[in-house]
mmCIF file of C-alpha atoms and ligand atoms in Angstrom:
data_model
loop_
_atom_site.group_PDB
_atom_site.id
_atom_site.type_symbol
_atom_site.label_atom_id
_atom_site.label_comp_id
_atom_site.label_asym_id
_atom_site.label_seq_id
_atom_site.Cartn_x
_atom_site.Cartn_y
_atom_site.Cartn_z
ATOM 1 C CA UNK W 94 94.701 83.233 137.253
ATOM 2 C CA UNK W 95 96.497 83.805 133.864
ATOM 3 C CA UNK W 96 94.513 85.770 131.384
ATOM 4 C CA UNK W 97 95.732 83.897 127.904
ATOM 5 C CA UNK W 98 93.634 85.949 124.975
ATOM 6 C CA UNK W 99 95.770 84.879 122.125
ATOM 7 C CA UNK W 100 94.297 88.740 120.650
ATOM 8 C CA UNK W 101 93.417 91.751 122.039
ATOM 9 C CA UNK W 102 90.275 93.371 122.266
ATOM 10 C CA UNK W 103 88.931 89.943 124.378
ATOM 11 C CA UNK W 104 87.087 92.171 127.220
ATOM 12 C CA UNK W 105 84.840 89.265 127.398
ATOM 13 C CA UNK W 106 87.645 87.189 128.813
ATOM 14 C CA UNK W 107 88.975 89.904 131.084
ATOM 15 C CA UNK W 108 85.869 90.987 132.858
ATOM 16 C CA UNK W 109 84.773 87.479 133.340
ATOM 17 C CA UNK W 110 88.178 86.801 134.985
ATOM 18 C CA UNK W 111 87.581 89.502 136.745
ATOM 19 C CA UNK W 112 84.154 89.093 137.551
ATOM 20 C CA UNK W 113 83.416 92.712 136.553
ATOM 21 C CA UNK W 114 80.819 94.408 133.926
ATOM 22 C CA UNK W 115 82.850 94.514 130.500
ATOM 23 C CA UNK W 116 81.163 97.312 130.108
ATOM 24 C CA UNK W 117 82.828 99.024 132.854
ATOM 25 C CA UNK W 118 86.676 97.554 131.215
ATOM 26 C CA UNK W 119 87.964 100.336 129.218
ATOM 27 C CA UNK W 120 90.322 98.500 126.722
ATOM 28 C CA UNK W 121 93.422 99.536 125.916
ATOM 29 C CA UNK W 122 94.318 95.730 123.621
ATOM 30 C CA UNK W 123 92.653 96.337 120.552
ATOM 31 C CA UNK W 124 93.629 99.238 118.497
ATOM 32 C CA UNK W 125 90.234 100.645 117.212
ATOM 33 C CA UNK W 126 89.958 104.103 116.084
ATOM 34 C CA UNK W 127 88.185 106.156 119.047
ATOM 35 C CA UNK W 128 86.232 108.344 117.029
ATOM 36 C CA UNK W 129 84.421 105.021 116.609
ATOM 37 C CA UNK W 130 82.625 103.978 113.389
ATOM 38 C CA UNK W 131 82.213 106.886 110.612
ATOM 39 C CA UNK W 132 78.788 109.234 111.057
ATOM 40 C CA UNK W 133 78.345 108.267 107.012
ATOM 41 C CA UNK W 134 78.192 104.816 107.860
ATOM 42 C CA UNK W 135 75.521 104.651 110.467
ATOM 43 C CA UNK W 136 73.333 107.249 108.136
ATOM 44 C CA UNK W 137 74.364 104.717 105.224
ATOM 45 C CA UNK W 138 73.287 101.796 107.261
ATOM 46 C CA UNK W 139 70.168 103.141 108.719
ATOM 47 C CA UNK W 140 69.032 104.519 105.825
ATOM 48 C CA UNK W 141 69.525 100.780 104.151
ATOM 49 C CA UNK W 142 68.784 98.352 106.723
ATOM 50 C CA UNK W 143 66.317 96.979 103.998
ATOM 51 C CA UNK W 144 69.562 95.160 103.058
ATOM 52 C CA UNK W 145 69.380 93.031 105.664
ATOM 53 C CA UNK W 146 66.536 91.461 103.967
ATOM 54 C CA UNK W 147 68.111 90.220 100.514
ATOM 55 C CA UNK W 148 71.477 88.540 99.378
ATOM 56 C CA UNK W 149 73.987 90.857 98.886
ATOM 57 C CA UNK W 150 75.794 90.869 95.144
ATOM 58 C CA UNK W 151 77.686 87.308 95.513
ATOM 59 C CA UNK W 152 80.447 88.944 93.569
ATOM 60 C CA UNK W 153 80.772 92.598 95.500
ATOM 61 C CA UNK W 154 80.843 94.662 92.430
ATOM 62 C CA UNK W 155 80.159 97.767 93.760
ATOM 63 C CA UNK W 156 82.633 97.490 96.629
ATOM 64 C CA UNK W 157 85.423 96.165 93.989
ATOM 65 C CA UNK W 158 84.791 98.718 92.115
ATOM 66 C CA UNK W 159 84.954 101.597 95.278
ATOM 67 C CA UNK W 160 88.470 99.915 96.626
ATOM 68 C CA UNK W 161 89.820 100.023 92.866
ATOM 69 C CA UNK W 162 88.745 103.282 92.373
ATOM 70 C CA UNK W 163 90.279 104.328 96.192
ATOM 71 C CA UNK W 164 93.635 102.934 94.876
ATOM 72 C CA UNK W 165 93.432 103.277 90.781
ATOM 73 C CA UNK W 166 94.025 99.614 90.068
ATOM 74 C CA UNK W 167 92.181 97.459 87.773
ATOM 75 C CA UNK W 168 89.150 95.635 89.721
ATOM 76 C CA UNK W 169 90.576 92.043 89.167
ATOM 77 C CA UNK W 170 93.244 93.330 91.445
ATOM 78 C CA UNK W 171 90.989 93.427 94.561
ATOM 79 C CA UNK W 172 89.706 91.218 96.250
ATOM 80 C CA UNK W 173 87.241 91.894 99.641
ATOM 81 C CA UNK W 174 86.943 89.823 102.421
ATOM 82 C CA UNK W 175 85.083 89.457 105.558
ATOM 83 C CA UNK W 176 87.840 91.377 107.702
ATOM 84 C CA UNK W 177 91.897 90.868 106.553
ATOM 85 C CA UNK W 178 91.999 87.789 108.417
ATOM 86 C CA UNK W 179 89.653 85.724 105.944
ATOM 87 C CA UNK W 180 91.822 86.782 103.579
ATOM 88 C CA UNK W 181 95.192 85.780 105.314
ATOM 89 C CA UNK W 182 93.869 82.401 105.452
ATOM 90 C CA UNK W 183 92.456 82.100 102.148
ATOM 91 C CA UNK W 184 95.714 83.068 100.296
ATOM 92 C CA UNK W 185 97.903 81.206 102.162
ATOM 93 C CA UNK W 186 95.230 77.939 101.194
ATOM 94 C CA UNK W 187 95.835 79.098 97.380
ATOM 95 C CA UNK W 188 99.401 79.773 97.640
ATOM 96 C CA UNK W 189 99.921 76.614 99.306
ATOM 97 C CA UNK W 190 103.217 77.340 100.140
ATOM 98 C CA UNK W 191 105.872 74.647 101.508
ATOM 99 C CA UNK W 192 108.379 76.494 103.122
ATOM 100 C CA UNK W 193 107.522 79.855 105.508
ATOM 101 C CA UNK W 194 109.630 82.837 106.633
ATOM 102 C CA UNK W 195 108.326 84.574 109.714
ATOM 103 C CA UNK W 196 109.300 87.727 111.448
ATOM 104 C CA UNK W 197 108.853 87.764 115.115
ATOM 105 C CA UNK W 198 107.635 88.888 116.693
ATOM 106 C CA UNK W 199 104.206 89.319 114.612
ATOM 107 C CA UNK W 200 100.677 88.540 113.939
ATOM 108 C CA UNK W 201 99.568 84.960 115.242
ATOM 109 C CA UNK W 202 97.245 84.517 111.811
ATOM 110 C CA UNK W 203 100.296 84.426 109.921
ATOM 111 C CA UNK W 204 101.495 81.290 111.196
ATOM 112 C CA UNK W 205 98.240 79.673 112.242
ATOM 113 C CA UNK W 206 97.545 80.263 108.265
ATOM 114 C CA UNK W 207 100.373 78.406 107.320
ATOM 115 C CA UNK W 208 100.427 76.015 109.894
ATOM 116 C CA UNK W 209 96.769 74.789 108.904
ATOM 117 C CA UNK W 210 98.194 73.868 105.038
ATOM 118 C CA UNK W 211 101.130 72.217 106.672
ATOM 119 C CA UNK W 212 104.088 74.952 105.343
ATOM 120 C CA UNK W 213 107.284 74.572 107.714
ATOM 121 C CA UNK W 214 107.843 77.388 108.823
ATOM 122 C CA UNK W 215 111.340 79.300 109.672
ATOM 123 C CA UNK W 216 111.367 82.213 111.932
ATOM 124 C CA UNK W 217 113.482 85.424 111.638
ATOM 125 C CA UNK W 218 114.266 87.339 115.314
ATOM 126 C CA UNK W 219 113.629 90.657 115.668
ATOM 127 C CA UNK W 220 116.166 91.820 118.794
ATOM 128 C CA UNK W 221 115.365 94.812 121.360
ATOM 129 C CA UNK W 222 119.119 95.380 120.509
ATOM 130 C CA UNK W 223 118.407 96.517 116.722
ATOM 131 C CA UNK W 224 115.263 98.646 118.002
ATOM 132 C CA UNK W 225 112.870 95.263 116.755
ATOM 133 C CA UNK W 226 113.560 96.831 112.830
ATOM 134 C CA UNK W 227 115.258 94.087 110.324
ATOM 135 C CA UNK W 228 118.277 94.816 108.654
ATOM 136 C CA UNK W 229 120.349 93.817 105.119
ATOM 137 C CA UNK W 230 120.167 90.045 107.176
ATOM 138 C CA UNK W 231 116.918 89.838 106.384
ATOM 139 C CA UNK W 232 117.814 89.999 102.838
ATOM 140 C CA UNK W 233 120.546 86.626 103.113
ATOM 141 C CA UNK W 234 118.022 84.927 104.745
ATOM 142 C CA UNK W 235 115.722 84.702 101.836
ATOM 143 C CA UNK W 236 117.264 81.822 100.562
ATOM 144 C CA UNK W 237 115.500 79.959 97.122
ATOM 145 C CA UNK W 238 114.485 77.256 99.013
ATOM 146 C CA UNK W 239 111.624 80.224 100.619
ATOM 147 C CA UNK W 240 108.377 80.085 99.176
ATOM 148 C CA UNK W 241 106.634 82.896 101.373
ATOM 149 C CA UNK W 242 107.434 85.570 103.654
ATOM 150 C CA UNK W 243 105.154 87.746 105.454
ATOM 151 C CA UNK W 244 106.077 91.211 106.563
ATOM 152 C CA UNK W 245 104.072 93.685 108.564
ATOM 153 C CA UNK W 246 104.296 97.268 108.127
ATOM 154 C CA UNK W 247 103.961 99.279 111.014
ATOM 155 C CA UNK W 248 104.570 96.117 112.895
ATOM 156 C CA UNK W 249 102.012 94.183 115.243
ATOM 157 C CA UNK W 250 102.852 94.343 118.292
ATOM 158 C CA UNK W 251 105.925 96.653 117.635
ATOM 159 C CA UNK W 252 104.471 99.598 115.933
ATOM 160 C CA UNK W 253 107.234 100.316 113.844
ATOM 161 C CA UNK W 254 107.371 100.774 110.317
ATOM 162 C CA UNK W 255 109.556 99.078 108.017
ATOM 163 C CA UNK W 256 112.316 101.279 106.193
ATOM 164 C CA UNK W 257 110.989 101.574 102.242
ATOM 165 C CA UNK W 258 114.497 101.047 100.482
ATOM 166 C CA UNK W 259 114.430 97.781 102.395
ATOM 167 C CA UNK W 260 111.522 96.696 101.899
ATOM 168 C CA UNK W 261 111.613 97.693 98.123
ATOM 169 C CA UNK W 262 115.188 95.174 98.004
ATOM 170 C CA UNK W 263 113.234 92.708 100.012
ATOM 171 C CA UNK W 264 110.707 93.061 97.024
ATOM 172 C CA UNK W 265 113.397 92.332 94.572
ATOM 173 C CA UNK W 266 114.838 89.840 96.282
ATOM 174 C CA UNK W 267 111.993 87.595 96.248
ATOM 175 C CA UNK W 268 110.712 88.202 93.071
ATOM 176 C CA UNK W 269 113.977 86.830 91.794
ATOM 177 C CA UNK W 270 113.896 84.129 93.834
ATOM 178 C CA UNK W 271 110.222 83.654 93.321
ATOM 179 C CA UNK W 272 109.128 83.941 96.468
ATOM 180 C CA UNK W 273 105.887 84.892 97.487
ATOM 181 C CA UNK W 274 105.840 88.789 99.766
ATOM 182 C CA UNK W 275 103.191 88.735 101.674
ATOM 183 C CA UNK W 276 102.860 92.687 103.177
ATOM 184 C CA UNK W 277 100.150 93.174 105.951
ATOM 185 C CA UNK W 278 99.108 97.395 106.098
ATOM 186 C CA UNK W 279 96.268 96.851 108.364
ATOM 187 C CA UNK W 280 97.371 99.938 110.150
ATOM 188 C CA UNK W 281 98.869 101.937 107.471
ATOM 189 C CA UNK W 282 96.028 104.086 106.809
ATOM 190 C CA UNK W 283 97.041 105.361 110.178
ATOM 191 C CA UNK W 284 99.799 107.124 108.484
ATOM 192 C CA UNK W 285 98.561 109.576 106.311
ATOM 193 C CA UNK W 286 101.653 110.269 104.092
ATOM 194 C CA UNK W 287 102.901 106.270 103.587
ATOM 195 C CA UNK W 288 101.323 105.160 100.510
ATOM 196 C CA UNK W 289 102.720 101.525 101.127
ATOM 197 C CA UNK W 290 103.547 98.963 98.493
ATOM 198 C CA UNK W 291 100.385 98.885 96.377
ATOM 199 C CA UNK W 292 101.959 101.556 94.019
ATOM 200 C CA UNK W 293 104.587 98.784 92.977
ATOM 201 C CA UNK W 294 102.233 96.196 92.705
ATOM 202 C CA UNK W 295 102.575 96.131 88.238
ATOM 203 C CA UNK W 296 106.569 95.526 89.489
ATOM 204 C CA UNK W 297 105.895 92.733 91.180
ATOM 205 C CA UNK W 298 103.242 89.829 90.250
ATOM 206 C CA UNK W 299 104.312 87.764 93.047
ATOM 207 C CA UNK W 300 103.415 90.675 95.734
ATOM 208 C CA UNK W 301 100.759 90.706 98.109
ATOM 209 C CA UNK W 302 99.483 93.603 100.146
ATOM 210 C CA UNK W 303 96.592 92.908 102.959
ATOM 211 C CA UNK W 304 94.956 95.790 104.088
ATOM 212 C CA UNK W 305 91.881 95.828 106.798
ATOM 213 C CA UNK W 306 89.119 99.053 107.547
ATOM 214 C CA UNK W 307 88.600 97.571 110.675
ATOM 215 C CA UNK W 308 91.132 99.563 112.651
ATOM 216 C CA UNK W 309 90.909 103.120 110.570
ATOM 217 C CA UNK W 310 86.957 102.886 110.589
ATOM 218 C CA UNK W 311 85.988 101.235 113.400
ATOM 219 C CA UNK W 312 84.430 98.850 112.137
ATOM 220 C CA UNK W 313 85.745 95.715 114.090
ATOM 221 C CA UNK W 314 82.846 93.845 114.267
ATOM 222 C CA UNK W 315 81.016 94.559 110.746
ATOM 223 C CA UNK W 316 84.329 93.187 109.373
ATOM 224 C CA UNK W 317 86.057 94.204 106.077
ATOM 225 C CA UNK W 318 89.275 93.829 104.870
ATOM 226 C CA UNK W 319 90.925 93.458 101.273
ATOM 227 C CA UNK W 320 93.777 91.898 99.375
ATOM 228 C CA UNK W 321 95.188 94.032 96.219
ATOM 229 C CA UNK W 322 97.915 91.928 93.760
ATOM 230 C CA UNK W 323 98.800 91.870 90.237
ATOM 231 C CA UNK W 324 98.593 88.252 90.392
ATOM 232 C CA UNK W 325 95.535 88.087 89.036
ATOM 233 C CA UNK W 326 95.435 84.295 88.266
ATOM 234 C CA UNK W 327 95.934 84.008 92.146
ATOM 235 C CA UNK W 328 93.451 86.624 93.321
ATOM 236 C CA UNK W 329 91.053 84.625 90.325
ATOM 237 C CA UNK W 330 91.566 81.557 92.329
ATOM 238 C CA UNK W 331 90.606 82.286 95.677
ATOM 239 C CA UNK W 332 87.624 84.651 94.540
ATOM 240 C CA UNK W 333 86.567 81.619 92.981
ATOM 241 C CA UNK W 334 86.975 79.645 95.659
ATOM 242 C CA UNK W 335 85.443 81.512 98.475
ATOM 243 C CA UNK W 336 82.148 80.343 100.367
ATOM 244 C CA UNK W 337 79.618 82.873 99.163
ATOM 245 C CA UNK W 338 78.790 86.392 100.638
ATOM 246 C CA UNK W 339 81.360 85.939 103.622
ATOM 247 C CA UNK W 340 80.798 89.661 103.864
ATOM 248 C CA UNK W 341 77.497 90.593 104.827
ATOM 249 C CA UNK W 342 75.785 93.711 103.107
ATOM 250 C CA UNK W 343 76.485 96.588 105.561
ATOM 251 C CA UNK W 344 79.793 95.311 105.473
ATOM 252 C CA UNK W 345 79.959 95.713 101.747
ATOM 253 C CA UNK W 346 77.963 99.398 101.835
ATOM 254 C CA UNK W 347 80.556 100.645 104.881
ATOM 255 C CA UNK W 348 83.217 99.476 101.904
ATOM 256 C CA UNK W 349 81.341 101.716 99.055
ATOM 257 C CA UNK W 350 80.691 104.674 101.887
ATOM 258 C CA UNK W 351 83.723 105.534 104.192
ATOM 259 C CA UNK W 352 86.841 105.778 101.533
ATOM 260 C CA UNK W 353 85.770 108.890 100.848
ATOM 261 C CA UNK W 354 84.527 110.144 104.180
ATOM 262 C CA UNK W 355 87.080 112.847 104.688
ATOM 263 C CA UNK W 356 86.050 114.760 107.427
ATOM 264 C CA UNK W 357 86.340 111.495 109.232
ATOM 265 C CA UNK W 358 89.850 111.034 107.634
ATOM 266 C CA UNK W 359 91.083 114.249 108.397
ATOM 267 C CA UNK W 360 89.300 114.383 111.974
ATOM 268 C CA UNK W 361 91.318 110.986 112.766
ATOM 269 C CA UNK W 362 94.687 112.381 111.466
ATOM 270 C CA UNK W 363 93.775 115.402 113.984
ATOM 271 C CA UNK W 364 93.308 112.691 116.787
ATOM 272 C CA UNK W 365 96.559 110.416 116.189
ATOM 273 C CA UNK W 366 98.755 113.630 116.081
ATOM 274 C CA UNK W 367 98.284 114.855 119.062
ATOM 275 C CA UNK W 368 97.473 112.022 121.251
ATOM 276 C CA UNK W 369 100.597 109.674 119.436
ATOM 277 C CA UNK W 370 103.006 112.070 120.992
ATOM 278 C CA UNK W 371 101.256 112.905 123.948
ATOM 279 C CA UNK W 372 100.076 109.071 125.202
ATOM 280 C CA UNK W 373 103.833 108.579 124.257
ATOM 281 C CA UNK W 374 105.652 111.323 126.058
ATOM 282 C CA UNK W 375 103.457 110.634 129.421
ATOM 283 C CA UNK W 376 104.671 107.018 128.869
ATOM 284 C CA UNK W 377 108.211 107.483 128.139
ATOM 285 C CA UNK W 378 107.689 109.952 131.889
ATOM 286 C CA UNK W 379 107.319 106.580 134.188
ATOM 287 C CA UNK W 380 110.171 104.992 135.993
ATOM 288 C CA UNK W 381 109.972 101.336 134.908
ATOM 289 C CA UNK W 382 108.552 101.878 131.635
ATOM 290 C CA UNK W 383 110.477 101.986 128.259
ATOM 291 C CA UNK W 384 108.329 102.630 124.886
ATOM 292 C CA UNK W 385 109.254 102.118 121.271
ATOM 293 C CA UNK W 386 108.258 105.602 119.534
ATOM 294 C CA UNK W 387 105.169 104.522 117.755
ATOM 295 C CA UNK W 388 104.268 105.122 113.756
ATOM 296 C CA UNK W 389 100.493 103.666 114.440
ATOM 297 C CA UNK W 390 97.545 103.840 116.793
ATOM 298 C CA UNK W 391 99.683 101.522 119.393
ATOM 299 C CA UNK W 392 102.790 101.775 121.354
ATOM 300 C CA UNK W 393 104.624 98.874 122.319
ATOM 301 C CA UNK W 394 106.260 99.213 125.693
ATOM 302 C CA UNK W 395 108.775 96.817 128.274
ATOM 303 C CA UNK W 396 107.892 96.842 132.283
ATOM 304 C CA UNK W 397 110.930 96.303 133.797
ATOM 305 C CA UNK W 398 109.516 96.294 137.120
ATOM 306 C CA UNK W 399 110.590 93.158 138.695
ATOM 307 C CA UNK W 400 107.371 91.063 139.866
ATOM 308 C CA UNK W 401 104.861 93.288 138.422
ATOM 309 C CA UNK W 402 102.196 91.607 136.126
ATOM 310 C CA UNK W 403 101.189 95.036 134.316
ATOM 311 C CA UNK W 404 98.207 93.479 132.411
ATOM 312 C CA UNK W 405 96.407 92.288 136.042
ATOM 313 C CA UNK W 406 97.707 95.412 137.627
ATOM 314 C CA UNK W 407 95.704 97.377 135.031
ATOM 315 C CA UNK W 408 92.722 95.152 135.544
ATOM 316 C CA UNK W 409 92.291 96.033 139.098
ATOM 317 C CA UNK W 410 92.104 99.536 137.515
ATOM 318 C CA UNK W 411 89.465 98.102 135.205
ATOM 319 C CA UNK W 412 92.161 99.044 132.210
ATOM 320 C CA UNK W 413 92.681 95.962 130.119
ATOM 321 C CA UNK W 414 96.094 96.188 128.011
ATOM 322 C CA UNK W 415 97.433 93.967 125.669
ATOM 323 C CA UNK W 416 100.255 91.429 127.193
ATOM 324 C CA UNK W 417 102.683 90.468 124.630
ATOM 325 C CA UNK W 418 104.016 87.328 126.424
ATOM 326 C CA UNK W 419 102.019 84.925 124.138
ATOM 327 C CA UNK W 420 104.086 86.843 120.895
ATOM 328 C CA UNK W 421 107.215 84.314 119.877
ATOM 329 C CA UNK W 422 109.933 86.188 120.830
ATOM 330 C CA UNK W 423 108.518 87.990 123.472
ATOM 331 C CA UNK W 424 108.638 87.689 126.889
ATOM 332 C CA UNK W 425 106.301 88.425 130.125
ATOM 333 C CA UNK W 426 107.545 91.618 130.295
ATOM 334 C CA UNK W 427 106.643 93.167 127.220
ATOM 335 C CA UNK W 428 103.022 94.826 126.441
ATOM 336 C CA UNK W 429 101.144 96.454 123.861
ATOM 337 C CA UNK W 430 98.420 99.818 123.965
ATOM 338 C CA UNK W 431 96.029 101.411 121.860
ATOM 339 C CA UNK W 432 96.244 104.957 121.673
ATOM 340 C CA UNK W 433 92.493 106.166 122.307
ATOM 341 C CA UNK W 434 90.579 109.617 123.431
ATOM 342 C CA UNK W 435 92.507 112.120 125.380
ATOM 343 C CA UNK W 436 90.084 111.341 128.557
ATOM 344 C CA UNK W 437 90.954 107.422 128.092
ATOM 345 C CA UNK W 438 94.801 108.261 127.592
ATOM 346 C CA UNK W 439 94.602 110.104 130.575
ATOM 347 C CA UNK W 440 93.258 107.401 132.817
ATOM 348 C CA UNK W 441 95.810 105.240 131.224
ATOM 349 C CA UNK W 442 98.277 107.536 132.631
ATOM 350 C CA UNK W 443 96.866 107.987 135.840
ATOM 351 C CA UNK W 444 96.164 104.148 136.804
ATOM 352 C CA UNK W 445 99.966 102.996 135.731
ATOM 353 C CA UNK W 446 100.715 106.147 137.861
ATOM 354 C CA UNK W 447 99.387 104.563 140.389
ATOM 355 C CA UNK W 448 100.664 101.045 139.961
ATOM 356 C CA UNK W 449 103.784 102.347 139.224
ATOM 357 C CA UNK W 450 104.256 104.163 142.562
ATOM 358 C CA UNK W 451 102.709 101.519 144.366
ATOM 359 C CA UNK W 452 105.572 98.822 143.652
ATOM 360 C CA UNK W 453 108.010 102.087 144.998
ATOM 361 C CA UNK W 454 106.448 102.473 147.980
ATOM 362 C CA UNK W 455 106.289 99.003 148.592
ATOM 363 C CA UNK W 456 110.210 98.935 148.338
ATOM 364 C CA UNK W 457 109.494 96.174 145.441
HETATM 365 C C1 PLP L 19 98.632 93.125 111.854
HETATM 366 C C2 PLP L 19 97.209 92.708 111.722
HETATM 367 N N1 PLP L 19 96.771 92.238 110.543
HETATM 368 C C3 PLP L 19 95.499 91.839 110.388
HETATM 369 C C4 PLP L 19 94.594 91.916 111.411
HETATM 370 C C5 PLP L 19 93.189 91.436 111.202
HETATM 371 O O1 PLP L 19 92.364 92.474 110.779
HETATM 372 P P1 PLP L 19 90.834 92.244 110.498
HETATM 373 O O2 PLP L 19 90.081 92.746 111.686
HETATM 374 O O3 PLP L 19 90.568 93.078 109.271
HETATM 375 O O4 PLP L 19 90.596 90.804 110.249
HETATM 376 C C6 PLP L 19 94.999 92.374 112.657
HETATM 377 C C7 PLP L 19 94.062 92.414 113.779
HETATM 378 O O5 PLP L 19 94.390 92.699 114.888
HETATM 379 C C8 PLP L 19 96.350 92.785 112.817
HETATM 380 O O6 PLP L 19 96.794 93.243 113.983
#
């Protein structure tokens, strides 16, 4: 039975399949912090729930406010949203743009976004031969005829960051040719000394940069994500045009509280730098197995163990990983997982250990 989560983090799906507790599923497909959501959240939230009870502040101005503040731009920069992908959707509705430029592979809400406004949409191959990182092509391929491109940096599902002075010409590039940049850093605050592109925002007005908490801060299911551009006839629009209070008030107060949380900053810094290399190393140990050295809080890795279905090999382990065949551009072979505690990496270890030596012994 195929297991065909479009996303990771679907344990629902996988233990059903499986006919096991989720509980008992330790998953490996999403890539939430382990440290799990900030201390100064749940005191903020239990010390609030009183929230629950009234509307929260239809235009967020304490939360704009906290994310303008966290990256000294004006507040008409910002706008919040109820997790990065409301916000995906919402600017490609306002943008409304005709023609697409996709890197694959990549996020599915990029597409799905534009697909739903009816933008044709071009795609732009990433190869295992160039290590999955775009080159100077990228740069011819941004013909005037473009009117968006998304980019992801560190890549989803690759992990790998894109190289600034490219990314800066990329900038150029489309400003001249007026096309809309869409950047996605939903994982950047992973990497404590990239400051991404929202320093150049005042360079370029037709820039976008998504960012989501929901990784960092563990805060998957509370939901809370931002966009930050200078465009702020665009940004105008869509605030305008939003539903109202699409993020609900804990949302909004996790927003205000865990910016400045720095022992949980620093404490997840701590985390990633040992357990990046270490999950990586033991990885990069099994026959079979090659892995992309990761940036994030995910490593993206190729079985090439003939016959071997990794993801359902893992299940019977109860370890659910991300498969990566349902990625354009990708095939059956490639996979995707979080980096998580040390006990959790080490069960990781120990089960494709396991499955690994299995296939040898069975002479497969
Ligand atoms: C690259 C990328 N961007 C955006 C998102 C969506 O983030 P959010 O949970 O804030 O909606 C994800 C979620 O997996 C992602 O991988």
């Amino acid at each position: 039975m195929a297991f065909s989560s479009q996303h990771g983090g679907n344990i629902i799906e996988a233990a059903t399949m499986m006919g096991v507790d989720a509980d008992l599923l330790i998953d490996f497909s999403a890539n939430i912090n382990p440290l799990g959501m900030p201390d100064s959240l749940k005191r903020a939230i239990t010390d609030n729930l009183a929230l629950a009870e009234r509307y929260p502040d239809v235009e967020y101005r304490a939360l704009h406010q906290a994310l303008a503040n966290h990256h000294q731009v004006p507040k008409e920069w910002v706008l919040a949203g109820n997790g990065e992908t409301e916000l995906i959707f919402n600017l490609v509705q306002q943008l409304a743009p005709r023609k697409a430029l996709l890197l694959t592979p990549g996020f599915a809400e990029y597409r799905r976004a534009l697909a739903r406004v009816g933008c044709e949409i071009t795609d732009f191959h990433l190869s295992e031969e160039q290590g999955w990182q775009p080159d100077e092509s990228l740069l011819c391929a941004l013909t005037p005829d473009l009117d968006c491109l998304f980019l992801c940096t560190p890549n989803n599902p690759t992990g790998l960051m894109f190289d600034k002075p490219l990314l800066l010409a990329i900038a150029h590039h489309c400003r001249e040719n007026q096309i809309a940049l869409i950047v996605d850093e939903a994982f950047l605050d992973f990497l404590p000394q990239e400051s991404g592109l929202i320093p150049h925002l005042s360079s370029f007005t037709q820039l976008y940069v998504l960012r989501s908490l929901t990784k960092f801060f563990a805060i998957a299911g509370l939901r809370l994500g931002y966009l930050v551009s200078a465009d702020t006839a665009t940004v105008g629009c869509i605030r305008e045009r939003t539903e109202p209070w699409t993020i609900n008030a804990f949302a909004a107060l996790a927003g205000e509280v865990i910016l400045s949380d720095q022992t949980y900053i620093e404490a997840s810094y701590r985390w990633l730098s040992t357990e990046q290399p270490r999950l990586f190393n033991g990885l990069n140990e099994l026959h079979g197995i090659k892995v992309w050295p990761p940036r994030a809080n995910y490593i993206f890795l190729r079985c090439d163990v003939a016959g071997l279905d990794l993801q359902r090999a893992l299940l019977e382990e109860n370890i659910l990983i991300r498969h990566c065949a349902n990625y354009p551009g990708l095939d059956a072979s490639y996979y995707r997982v979080a980096i998580k505690s040390p006990t959790d990496n080490d069960k990781l270890l120990g089960a494709l250990q396991r499955v690994l030596n299995y296939k040898d012994d069975a002479g497969e």
